[in-house]
Structure formats: structure tokens, C-alpha cells
Short mmCIF file of C-alpha atoms in Angstrom, two decimals:
data_model
loop_
_atom_site.label_atom_id
_atom_site.label_comp_id
_atom_site.label_asym_id
_atom_site.label_seq_id
_atom_site.Cartn_x
_atom_site.Cartn_y
_atom_site.Cartn_z
CA ASP W 1 10.85 11.57 20.96
CA THR W 2 10.72 7.85 20.21
CA GLY W 3 12.89 7.81 17.10
CA VAL W 4 16.34 6.29 16.64
CA SER W 5 19.00 8.16 18.60
CA GLN W 6 22.76 8.12 18.23
CA ASP W 7 25.48 9.38 20.50
CA PRO W 8 27.68 11.30 20.08
CA ARG W 9 26.56 13.38 17.12
CA HIS W 10 30.12 14.45 16.37
CA LYS W 11 33.46 12.92 17.25
CA ILE W 12 36.91 14.26 16.45
CA THR W 13 39.81 11.98 17.24
CA LYS W 14 43.44 11.52 16.41
CA ARG W 15 44.67 8.74 14.20
CA GLY W 16 45.36 5.60 16.19
CA GLN W 17 42.78 6.26 18.89
CA ASN W 18 39.78 4.02 19.59
CA VAL W 19 36.24 5.38 19.35
CA THR W 20 32.86 3.95 20.32
CA PHE W 21 29.45 5.03 19.09
CA ARG W 22 26.07 4.18 20.55
CA CYS W 23 22.73 3.65 18.85
CA ASP W 24 19.37 3.40 20.60
CA PRO W 25 16.77 2.00 18.20
CA ILE W 26 13.03 2.43 18.37
CA SER W 27 12.02 0.32 21.35
CA GLU W 28 9.96 -2.40 19.68
CA HIS W 29 12.32 -2.82 16.73
CA ASN W 30 14.25 -6.08 16.69
CA ARG W 31 16.41 -5.35 13.66
CA LEU W 32 19.32 -2.94 13.82
CA TYR W 33 21.67 -1.92 11.02
CA TRP W 34 24.90 0.07 10.90
CA TYR W 35 25.91 1.98 7.76
CA ARG W 36 28.74 4.33 6.86
CA GLN W 37 28.28 7.27 4.53
CA THR W 38 30.90 9.52 2.98
CA LEU W 39 30.17 12.80 1.25
CA GLY W 40 28.42 12.41 -2.07
CA GLN W 41 27.90 8.69 -1.66
CA GLY W 42 25.11 6.45 -0.54
CA PRO W 43 25.28 4.66 2.78
CA GLU W 44 27.44 1.54 2.83
CA PHE W 45 26.21 -1.46 4.81
CA LEU W 46 28.45 -2.44 7.73
CA THR W 47 26.57 -4.93 9.89
CA TYR W 48 23.13 -6.11 10.95
CA PHE W 49 21.56 -7.49 14.15
CA GLN W 50 18.36 -9.32 14.77
CA ASN W 51 17.77 -9.01 18.50
CA GLU W 52 21.18 -9.64 20.07
CA ALA W 53 22.51 -11.81 17.24
CA GLN W 54 24.86 -10.27 14.70
CA LEU W 55 23.67 -11.99 11.53
CA GLU W 56 25.67 -10.28 8.85
CA LYS W 57 28.89 -8.32 8.59
CA SER W 58 30.17 -6.67 5.45
CA ARG W 59 33.18 -8.31 3.85
CA LEU W 60 34.56 -4.82 3.45
CA LEU W 61 34.61 -4.28 7.19
CA SER W 62 38.10 -4.53 8.62
CA ASP W 63 38.89 -6.33 11.86
CA ARG W 64 39.30 -2.93 13.50
CA PHE W 65 35.52 -2.58 13.51
CA SER W 66 33.35 -4.42 15.99
CA ALA W 67 29.71 -4.08 16.92
CA GLU W 68 27.61 -5.42 19.77
CA ARG W 69 24.01 -5.48 20.82
CA PRO W 70 24.23 -7.29 24.13
CA LYS W 71 20.62 -7.20 25.28
CA GLY W 72 18.94 -6.80 21.96
CA SER W 73 18.25 -3.14 22.61
CA PHE W 74 20.98 -0.53 22.14
CA SER W 75 24.05 -1.23 20.02
CA THR W 76 27.63 -0.02 20.05
CA LEU W 77 30.08 0.28 17.16
CA GLU W 78 33.76 0.43 18.07
CA ILE W 79 36.57 1.38 15.75
CA GLN W 80 40.05 0.56 16.97
CA ARG W 81 43.23 2.28 15.83
CA THR W 82 41.33 4.80 13.74
CA GLU W 83 42.68 5.86 10.36
CA GLN W 84 41.94 8.99 8.36
CA GLY W 85 39.97 6.88 5.91
CA ASP W 86 37.50 6.08 8.69
CA SER W 87 36.25 9.67 8.61
CA ALA W 88 32.60 9.44 7.64
CA MET W 89 29.05 9.65 8.92
CA TYR W 90 28.06 6.49 10.78
CA LEU W 91 24.35 5.82 10.52
CA CYS W 92 22.24 3.45 12.57
CA ALA W 93 18.81 2.25 11.46
CA SER W 94 16.20 -0.02 12.98
CA SER W 95 13.13 -1.81 11.71
CA SER W 96 10.25 -3.67 13.28
CA PRO W 97 9.69 -7.43 13.09
CA LEU W 98 8.02 -8.76 9.98
CA THR W 99 4.68 -10.42 10.63
CA GLY W 100 2.94 -13.05 8.58
CA ALA W 101 4.44 -14.62 5.47
CA VAL W 102 7.68 -13.05 4.34
CA ASN W 103 7.71 -12.47 0.61
CA GLU W 104 8.34 -9.78 -1.93
CA PHE W 105 5.24 -7.90 -0.74
CA SER W 106 6.54 -7.52 2.77
CA TYR W 107 8.91 -4.76 3.69
CA ASN W 108 9.55 -2.95 6.89
CA GLU W 109 11.13 0.40 6.33
CA GLN W 110 14.32 1.24 8.10
CA PHE W 111 14.21 4.24 10.41
CA PHE W 112 17.49 6.07 10.56
CA GLY W 113 19.08 7.96 13.39
CA PRO W 114 20.76 11.36 12.89
CA GLY W 115 24.20 9.75 12.58
CA THR W 116 27.57 10.24 14.23
CA ARG W 117 30.03 12.27 12.20
CA LEU W 118 33.57 11.01 12.78
CA THR W 119 36.61 13.07 11.87
CA VAL W 120 40.00 11.43 12.22
CA LEU W 121 42.89 13.90 12.23
CA GLY G 1 30.07 -7.09 -8.75
CA GLN G 2 27.28 -5.04 -7.31
CA SER G 3 26.33 -1.68 -8.72
CA LEU G 4 23.43 0.70 -8.75
CA GLU G 5 23.43 3.50 -11.28
CA GLN G 6 21.42 6.67 -10.95
CA PRO G 7 21.99 10.20 -12.30
CA SER G 8 24.11 12.35 -10.05
CA GLU G 9 21.96 15.43 -10.43
CA VAL G 10 18.56 16.41 -11.80
CA THR G 11 17.12 19.91 -12.08
CA ALA G 12 13.41 20.67 -12.30
CA VAL G 13 10.97 23.52 -11.87
CA GLU G 14 8.57 23.91 -8.97
CA GLY G 15 5.23 22.33 -9.80
CA ALA G 16 6.68 20.06 -12.47
CA ILE G 17 7.14 16.28 -12.61
CA VAL G 18 10.52 14.61 -12.42
CA GLN G 19 11.64 11.01 -12.87
CA ILE G 20 14.80 9.58 -11.29
CA ASN G 21 16.00 6.35 -12.84
CA CYS G 22 17.91 3.53 -11.23
CA THR G 23 19.48 0.49 -12.83
CA TYR G 24 21.02 -2.22 -10.73
CA GLN G 25 23.30 -5.18 -10.97
CA THR G 26 23.43 -7.27 -7.80
CA SER G 27 24.05 -10.90 -6.94
CA GLY G 28 20.53 -11.27 -5.55
CA PHE G 29 17.35 -9.23 -5.67
CA TYR G 30 14.47 -9.05 -3.25
CA GLY G 31 13.22 -5.52 -3.69
CA LEU G 32 14.02 -1.90 -4.54
CA SER G 33 13.62 0.91 -2.03
CA TRP G 34 13.80 4.67 -2.37
CA TYR G 35 14.98 7.01 0.36
CA GLN G 36 15.16 10.80 0.60
CA GLN G 37 17.96 12.61 2.39
CA HIS G 38 18.15 16.33 2.98
CA ASP G 39 21.57 17.90 3.45
CA GLY G 40 22.83 17.07 6.93
CA GLY G 41 19.83 14.87 7.63
CA ALA G 42 19.13 11.17 7.93
CA PRO G 43 17.66 9.09 5.09
CA THR G 44 13.89 8.70 5.25
CA PHE G 45 11.92 5.98 3.52
CA LEU G 46 9.78 6.88 0.52
CA SER G 47 8.73 3.74 -1.32
CA TYR G 48 9.37 0.05 -1.92
CA ASN G 49 8.80 -2.28 -4.87
CA GLY G 50 9.06 -6.02 -4.44
CA LEU G 51 7.25 -6.95 -7.61
CA ASP G 52 6.97 -5.38 -11.04
CA GLY G 53 4.72 -2.42 -11.41
CA LEU G 54 3.87 0.93 -9.98
CA GLU G 55 3.48 1.84 -6.31
CA GLU G 56 1.85 5.18 -5.56
CA THR G 57 2.16 7.10 -2.33
CA GLY G 58 0.75 10.59 -2.55
CA ARG G 59 2.91 12.75 -4.81
CA PHE G 60 5.55 10.02 -5.06
CA SER G 61 5.36 6.89 -7.20
CA SER G 62 7.93 4.17 -7.78
CA PHE G 63 8.17 1.65 -10.57
CA LEU G 64 10.06 -1.61 -10.93
CA SER G 65 10.86 -3.90 -13.86
CA ARG G 66 12.74 -6.92 -12.57
CA SER G 67 13.40 -8.26 -16.07
CA ASP G 68 15.14 -4.99 -16.98
CA SER G 69 16.83 -4.55 -13.58
CA TYR G 70 15.39 -1.06 -13.63
CA GLY G 71 13.28 1.17 -11.49
CA TYR G 72 12.35 4.79 -11.17
CA LEU G 73 10.99 7.28 -8.69
CA LEU G 74 8.43 9.77 -9.96
CA LEU G 75 7.85 12.98 -8.07
CA GLN G 76 4.83 15.08 -9.01
CA GLU G 77 3.81 18.64 -8.18
CA LEU G 78 7.33 19.43 -7.08
CA GLN G 79 7.75 21.67 -4.08
CA MET G 80 10.86 23.50 -2.94
CA LYS G 81 11.03 21.22 0.11
CA ASP G 82 11.59 18.27 -2.25
CA SER G 83 15.11 19.57 -2.90
CA ALA G 84 17.20 16.74 -1.51
CA SER G 85 19.18 13.67 -2.52
CA TYR G 86 17.28 10.58 -3.53
CA PHE G 87 18.75 7.11 -3.21
CA CYS G 88 17.69 3.83 -4.70
CA ALA G 89 18.68 0.80 -2.66
CA VAL G 90 18.45 -2.92 -3.33
CA SER G 91 17.74 -5.56 -0.72
CA GLU G 92 19.21 -8.86 -1.84
CA ASP G 93 17.29 -11.02 0.64
CA SER G 94 14.68 -10.89 3.37
CA ASN G 95 17.21 -9.48 5.84
CA TYR G 96 16.72 -6.20 3.97
CA GLN G 97 20.28 -5.02 4.40
CA LEU G 98 20.47 -2.40 1.70
CA ILE G 99 22.93 -1.82 -1.13
CA TRP G 100 22.70 1.84 -2.05
CA GLY G 101 23.24 3.90 -5.15
CA ALA G 102 25.33 7.05 -4.96
CA GLY G 103 22.24 9.23 -4.91
CA THR G 104 20.63 11.80 -7.18
CA LYS G 105 20.69 15.40 -6.07
CA LEU G 106 17.39 17.03 -7.03
CA ILE G 107 17.58 20.77 -7.53
CA ILE G 108 14.27 22.59 -7.78
CA LYS G 109 14.06 26.05 -9.25
CA PRO G 110 11.15 28.43 -8.63
#
């Protein structure tokens, strides 16, 4: 299967512990996004990479969250000192490079992984 | 602030047509996307509108009016497998990071 993969699929942790999630995007995709989704809500943007560069980070993201994509391939999302409010589904998505002129006609769909469900007790 | 409004739930009959509306208020606008998500599954892309008008992809169509900050997703010949949540999402710039609505749960009855 050559889709987006995430590991682990489920994580249960105690409040105050650190957790790290991994995302492996589709191999030729240079863009990688992290989102968080809680029940009954749409995904919330967390951060975005183009190759290894982290180009955008949500203003809502606390300093306890950090993401890396060291070689422009897989990415990790770490949450330090977890809180119960961090319980959510963490989704990773990737998209391929845009080619040609970039305008309102151009759009590369984001391919989502299955997510990592985090439960903080 | 940023907001996307869509109905929380829509019910329709198998074989019918249903329209899911989305109005948005964002600081920038580059395009409107629609994604489908089945319970426990990942979002999957359905359609994108960068300019005004209708985009058709099989049984699904999406419409955008930039002047009205409004779009809709039209699903035709509904099938039971279309039961899912449908999200509209705005990309504010060419980075395509998405701002999502809360989703519309589509319930299809036989």
C-alpha cells in the first residue's frame, strides 16, 4: 500500500507524559500537514511542511507541541506534558508538488492517513 | 474571525438528490474544497472550486459563489454508502492549509 501511514493508530497515556507520533507520507509528496480532530468537529490545522521546512504553525498550537520532518520524508509530532484536552485524533495528510502556474485553477488534493487516536487519562 | 457554517445533519432517501450548503468568513480565500469522512475513517477529497461556478465529478458536483462567500455540494442518485460526514474547507492561500467546517452528517434512508 502506498498511501499515507501513521503510527501508532492508538495511544493511551497519562497526563503529564510525552508522546510522539509518526507520519509517512506518499513518497513523492513534498507537502505534509498535521491536523487535530475532536468528535463532531472538522479537522483543525496544526502545522505544515514543504520538504523539510516547517512553513506554517497554527497560532493556536501551544509550545508543548513540536513537529519535525528532518529529511523531507517522514514527520513526527511530539506533545510534551500531555493534558486531557489533548485527547483527539491526530491526522496527517500529504500532497504532491504543484506544477506549472499556481492559480485558483490549481489544487492538489490532500491525502489523509488513518490518524492516531490519543487518549490522555 | 474565521468561520465556516454548514448544517449539522441532513437526511435524504436513497436515490434522491441532496444539497449541502456552506458559507464562510475567512481572512483570505483561495478556494473551497469538499471532503467525505466515514465514521472512524480518514477524510477523502471530493471536489474543489477555485473560481465561481459548478464543478462536476460523477455523481458529485460542487458550486462556488465568491461574491456571496457561499458554496454547496450536490450529491445525486444517493446510495447507502454515501452515508458519511461531509466537510467544506477553505484554503486561504496557495499553501492550501485548510480551515474546516464542523461537518454535515448525511443520513440516508432506504
